[in-house]
CSV table of C-alpha atoms in Angstrom, one decimal:
chain,number,residue,atom,x,y,z
A,1,MET,CA,-133.1,-145.6,-61.6
A,2,ASN,CA,-134.1,-143.3,-64.5
A,3,ARG,CA,-134.5,-140.1,-62.5
A,4,GLU,CA,-131.8,-137.4,-63.0
A,5,ILE,CA,-130.3,-136.3,-59.6
A,6,ASN,CA,-128.5,-133.0,-60.0
A,7,LYS,CA,-126.8,-132.2,-56.6
A,8,ASP,CA,-125.7,-128.7,-57.8
A,9,ARG,CA,-129.1,-127.3,-58.7
A,10,ILE,CA,-129.9,-125.9,-55.3
A,11,GLU,CA,-131.8,-122.5,-54.7
A,12,THR,CA,-131.5,-120.7,-51.3
A,13,LEU,CA,-135.1,-119.8,-50.0
A,14,TYR,CA,-134.2,-118.6,-46.5
A,15,GLU,CA,-131.2,-118.4,-44.2
A,16,SER,CA,-130.8,-117.8,-40.5
A,17,ARG,CA,-128.4,-118.7,-37.8
A,18,PHE,CA,-129.9,-121.9,-36.8
A,19,LEU,CA,-132.2,-122.9,-39.8
A,20,ASN,CA,-132.0,-122.6,-43.6
A,21,MET,CA,-134.3,-123.6,-46.3
A,22,PHE,CA,-133.3,-124.8,-49.8
A,23,ASP,CA,-135.1,-125.8,-52.9
A,24,LEU,CA,-133.5,-128.9,-54.3
A,25,GLN,CA,-134.3,-128.8,-58.0
A,26,TYR,CA,-133.2,-132.4,-58.5
A,27,THR,CA,-134.5,-132.6,-62.0
A,28,GLU,CA,-136.1,-130.1,-64.5
A,29,GLY,CA,-139.4,-128.7,-63.2
A,30,ARG,CA,-139.3,-130.8,-60.0
A,31,HIS,CA,-138.7,-129.4,-56.6
A,32,TYR,CA,-137.8,-130.8,-53.2
A,33,TYR,CA,-137.7,-128.6,-50.1
A,34,GLU,CA,-135.1,-129.2,-47.4
A,35,ALA,CA,-134.9,-127.5,-43.9
A,36,THR,CA,-131.4,-127.8,-42.4
A,37,ARG,CA,-128.9,-126.3,-40.0
A,38,ARG,CA,-126.2,-126.5,-42.5
A,39,SER,CA,-125.0,-123.9,-45.0
A,40,LYS,CA,-125.5,-124.4,-48.7
A,41,ASP,CA,-121.8,-125.5,-49.1
A,42,SER,CA,-121.9,-128.0,-46.3
A,43,LEU,CA,-125.2,-129.8,-47.1
A,44,VAL,CA,-125.1,-133.5,-46.6
A,45,LEU,CA,-126.4,-134.2,-50.2
A,46,LYS,CA,-123.2,-132.6,-51.6
A,47,LYS,CA,-120.9,-135.0,-49.9
A,48,ASN,CA,-119.2,-137.8,-51.8
A,49,ASP,CA,-119.4,-141.3,-50.5
A,50,ALA,CA,-116.3,-141.2,-48.4
A,51,GLU,CA,-117.3,-137.8,-46.9
A,52,PHE,CA,-120.8,-139.0,-46.2
A,53,ARG,CA,-119.5,-142.2,-44.4
A,54,SER,CA,-117.0,-140.1,-42.2
A,55,MET,CA,-119.1,-137.0,-41.5
A,56,LEU,CA,-119.7,-135.6,-38.0
A,57,PRO,CA,-123.3,-135.2,-36.9
A,58,ASP,CA,-124.9,-131.9,-36.0
A,59,ALA,CA,-125.6,-132.8,-32.4
A,60,VAL,CA,-125.2,-135.4,-29.7
A,61,THR,CA,-127.9,-137.1,-27.6
A,62,ILE,CA,-126.8,-138.7,-24.4
A,63,ALA,CA,-128.4,-141.3,-22.2
A,64,VAL,CA,-127.1,-140.2,-18.8
A,65,ILE,CA,-127.1,-143.0,-16.4
A,66,LEU,CA,-126.5,-142.2,-12.7
A,67,HIS,CA,-125.1,-144.8,-10.4
A,68,LEU,CA,-126.2,-143.7,-7.0
A,69,PRO,CA,-125.5,-144.9,-3.4
A,70,GLY,CA,-127.2,-148.1,-2.4
A,71,ASN,CA,-126.7,-149.7,-5.9
A,72,GLU,CA,-129.4,-147.5,-7.4
A,73,THR,CA,-129.2,-146.8,-11.1
A,74,ARG,CA,-131.3,-144.1,-12.7
A,75,LEU,CA,-131.8,-142.5,-16.1
A,76,LEU,CA,-131.6,-138.8,-15.9
A,77,MET,CA,-133.9,-136.8,-18.2
A,78,SER,CA,-135.4,-133.3,-18.1
A,79,TYR,CA,-138.4,-131.4,-19.2
A,80,GLU,CA,-137.2,-129.0,-22.0
A,81,TYR,CA,-139.6,-126.5,-23.7
A,82,ARG,CA,-139.8,-127.3,-27.4
A,83,TYR,CA,-141.1,-124.3,-29.2
A,84,PRO,CA,-142.4,-126.0,-32.4
A,85,VAL,CA,-144.8,-128.1,-30.3
A,86,GLY,CA,-145.5,-125.6,-27.5
A,87,GLN,CA,-144.9,-127.9,-24.7
A,88,PHE,CA,-142.2,-129.0,-22.1
A,89,LEU,CA,-141.3,-132.4,-23.4
A,90,LEU,CA,-139.5,-135.2,-21.6
A,91,SER,CA,-136.0,-134.9,-23.1
A,92,PRO,CA,-132.5,-136.5,-22.9
A,93,VAL,CA,-129.4,-134.4,-22.4
A,94,ALA,CA,-128.6,-133.1,-26.0
A,95,GLY,CA,-127.0,-130.3,-28.0
A,96,LEU,CA,-125.2,-129.1,-31.0
A,97,LEU,CA,-121.6,-129.8,-31.6
A,98,ASP,CA,-119.5,-126.5,-31.1
A,99,PRO,CA,-116.5,-125.7,-33.3
A,100,GLU,CA,-114.3,-126.3,-30.3
A,101,ASP,CA,-115.7,-129.9,-30.1
A,102,GLN,CA,-115.1,-130.5,-33.8
A,103,SER,CA,-111.5,-129.4,-33.6
A,104,GLY,CA,-110.6,-131.8,-30.7
A,105,PRO,CA,-109.5,-135.5,-30.9
A,106,ASP,CA,-112.8,-136.9,-29.9
A,107,PRO,CA,-115.6,-134.5,-30.9
A,108,LEU,CA,-118.6,-136.6,-29.9
A,109,VAL,CA,-117.4,-137.3,-26.4
A,110,SER,CA,-116.2,-133.7,-25.9
A,111,ALA,CA,-119.6,-132.4,-26.9
A,112,ALA,CA,-121.4,-134.8,-24.6
A,113,ILE,CA,-119.3,-133.9,-21.5
A,114,ARG,CA,-120.0,-130.2,-22.2
A,115,GLU,CA,-123.7,-130.6,-22.7
A,116,ILE,CA,-124.0,-132.7,-19.5
A,117,ARG,CA,-122.3,-129.9,-17.6
A,118,GLU,CA,-124.4,-127.2,-19.1
A,119,GLU,CA,-127.8,-128.9,-18.8
A,120,THR,CA,-127.4,-130.8,-15.5
A,121,GLY,CA,-124.5,-129.2,-13.6
A,122,LEU,CA,-122.8,-132.4,-13.3
A,123,THR,CA,-119.1,-132.8,-14.0
A,124,VAL,CA,-117.9,-135.9,-15.7
A,125,LYS,CA,-115.0,-137.4,-13.8
A,126,GLU,CA,-112.0,-139.3,-15.1
A,127,THR,CA,-113.5,-142.4,-13.5
A,128,ASP,CA,-116.8,-142.0,-15.2
A,129,LYS,CA,-117.6,-143.6,-18.7
A,130,VAL,CA,-118.7,-141.8,-21.8
A,131,TYR,CA,-119.0,-143.8,-25.0
A,132,VAL,CA,-120.6,-143.6,-28.4
A,133,LEU,CA,-123.3,-146.0,-29.3
A,134,ASN,CA,-124.3,-144.7,-32.7
A,135,PRO,CA,-122.0,-142.1,-34.5
A,136,CYS,CA,-124.5,-140.5,-36.8
A,137,ALA,CA,-128.4,-141.0,-37.2
A,138,PHE,CA,-130.6,-138.9,-39.4
A,139,SER,CA,-133.7,-137.5,-37.5
A,140,SER,CA,-136.1,-137.2,-40.4
A,141,PRO,CA,-134.3,-137.6,-43.8
A,142,GLY,CA,-137.5,-137.0,-45.7
A,143,MET,CA,-137.5,-133.3,-44.7
A,144,THR,CA,-134.0,-132.5,-43.2
A,145,ASP,CA,-130.4,-133.7,-43.1
A,146,GLU,CA,-130.2,-133.1,-39.4
A,147,SER,CA,-128.3,-135.8,-37.7
A,148,ASN,CA,-127.5,-136.8,-34.1
A,149,ALA,CA,-124.9,-139.1,-32.5
A,150,PHE,CA,-126.2,-141.2,-29.6
A,151,LEU,CA,-123.9,-141.7,-26.6
A,152,CYS,CA,-124.1,-143.1,-23.1
A,153,ALA,CA,-122.6,-141.5,-20.0
A,154,GLU,CA,-122.3,-143.5,-16.8
A,155,LEU,CA,-121.7,-141.2,-13.8
A,156,THR,CA,-121.1,-142.4,-10.2
A,157,LEU,CA,-122.4,-140.0,-7.7
A,158,ASN,CA,-122.4,-139.8,-3.9
A,159,SER,CA,-125.3,-137.2,-3.9
A,160,LEU,CA,-127.4,-135.2,-6.3
A,161,ASP,CA,-126.4,-131.8,-4.7
A,162,ALA,CA,-124.7,-130.6,-7.8
A,163,LEU,CA,-127.8,-131.2,-10.1
A,164,ASN,CA,-129.2,-128.0,-11.5
A,165,GLN,CA,-130.4,-126.4,-14.8
A,166,ASP,CA,-128.6,-123.0,-14.3
A,167,GLY,CA,-126.5,-123.6,-17.5
A,168,ALA,CA,-129.4,-123.0,-19.9
A,169,GLU,CA,-128.2,-120.8,-22.9
A,170,GLY,CA,-130.1,-118.7,-25.4
A,171,SER,CA,-133.6,-120.0,-26.0
A,172,GLU,CA,-133.2,-123.1,-23.9
A,173,LEU,CA,-135.9,-123.4,-21.1
A,174,PHE,CA,-136.0,-126.2,-18.6
A,175,ASN,CA,-138.6,-127.2,-16.1
A,176,GLY,CA,-137.1,-129.9,-13.8
A,177,PHE,CA,-135.7,-133.3,-13.9
A,178,GLU,CA,-136.9,-136.9,-14.0
A,179,LEU,CA,-134.7,-139.7,-12.4
A,180,LEU,CA,-136.3,-142.8,-13.8
A,181,ASP,CA,-135.8,-146.3,-12.4
A,182,ARG,CA,-136.3,-149.3,-14.6
A,183,GLN,CA,-140.1,-149.7,-13.8
A,184,ARG,CA,-141.0,-146.1,-14.5
A,185,ALA,CA,-138.8,-146.1,-17.7
A,186,GLN,CA,-140.6,-149.2,-18.9
A,187,GLU,CA,-144.0,-147.6,-18.4
A,188,ILE,CA,-143.0,-144.5,-20.3
A,189,PHE,CA,-141.5,-146.5,-23.0
A,190,ARG,CA,-144.5,-148.8,-23.4
A,191,THR,CA,-147.2,-146.1,-23.4
A,192,GLY,CA,-145.3,-143.5,-25.4
A,193,ARG,CA,-146.3,-140.8,-22.9
A,194,ASP,CA,-144.5,-139.2,-20.0
A,195,GLU,CA,-145.9,-139.1,-16.4
A,196,GLN,CA,-148.0,-136.1,-17.3
A,197,GLY,CA,-149.6,-138.1,-20.1
A,198,ASN,CA,-147.7,-136.1,-23.0
A,199,PHE,CA,-146.0,-137.5,-26.0
A,200,TYR,CA,-142.2,-137.1,-26.3
A,201,SER,CA,-139.6,-137.1,-29.0
A,202,LEU,CA,-137.9,-140.0,-31.0
A,203,ALA,CA,-134.6,-139.0,-29.2
A,204,ALA,CA,-136.3,-139.5,-25.8
A,205,TRP,CA,-137.8,-142.9,-27.0
A,206,MET,CA,-134.3,-144.0,-28.1
A,207,VAL,CA,-132.7,-143.0,-24.8
A,208,LEU,CA,-135.3,-144.9,-22.8
A,209,SER,CA,-134.7,-148.0,-25.0
A,210,ILE,CA,-130.9,-147.6,-24.4
A,211,PHE,CA,-131.5,-147.6,-20.6
A,212,LEU,CA,-133.9,-150.5,-20.7
A,213,SER,CA,-131.6,-152.6,-23.0
A,214,LEU,CA,-128.2,-152.0,-21.4
A,215,PHE,CA,-129.2,-151.5,-17.7
């Protein structure tokens, strides 16, 4: 490799609470633009190898599996409004790690349990199972260092009475749930479209694949 990579030659172009933009002037006269949730000091590109391999992701995405009466198993997803595409997209339970999550002994599981409660109204019980499938995966590393962990949560319920979307915060906007059995999940996975015929995110595609491969 003959290209000089200078990890310290970074110019701040824009900063806000949830999105920043930097010019990575990786070599003289060359520019690469990065959109990120991270501050300049915490950019992934500035980590050494050990820090990179042990880093926490920005967010968690959870395959929420409901074990219901009558041996029924369903994948719980929702329709969440995604502003950049202007549509309610079929979406898994997901959210950013909070500082409280990061300070605990198991940040990813802690964040997953909190997001399940906020986005579905369901409380994870001690008898339920929440486990990590992938600790950190980059969403689109050609443009951003945004990363997600993928988890699975298996919840056993006697009823769906507690299911609600009242915990939406800030700009979050939801429009109902989908409880997918294996046949419906396979069709959505195969076609790349939800039941309204709309496309969905890579995170949704991954959660569908988790459900179909493990259950």
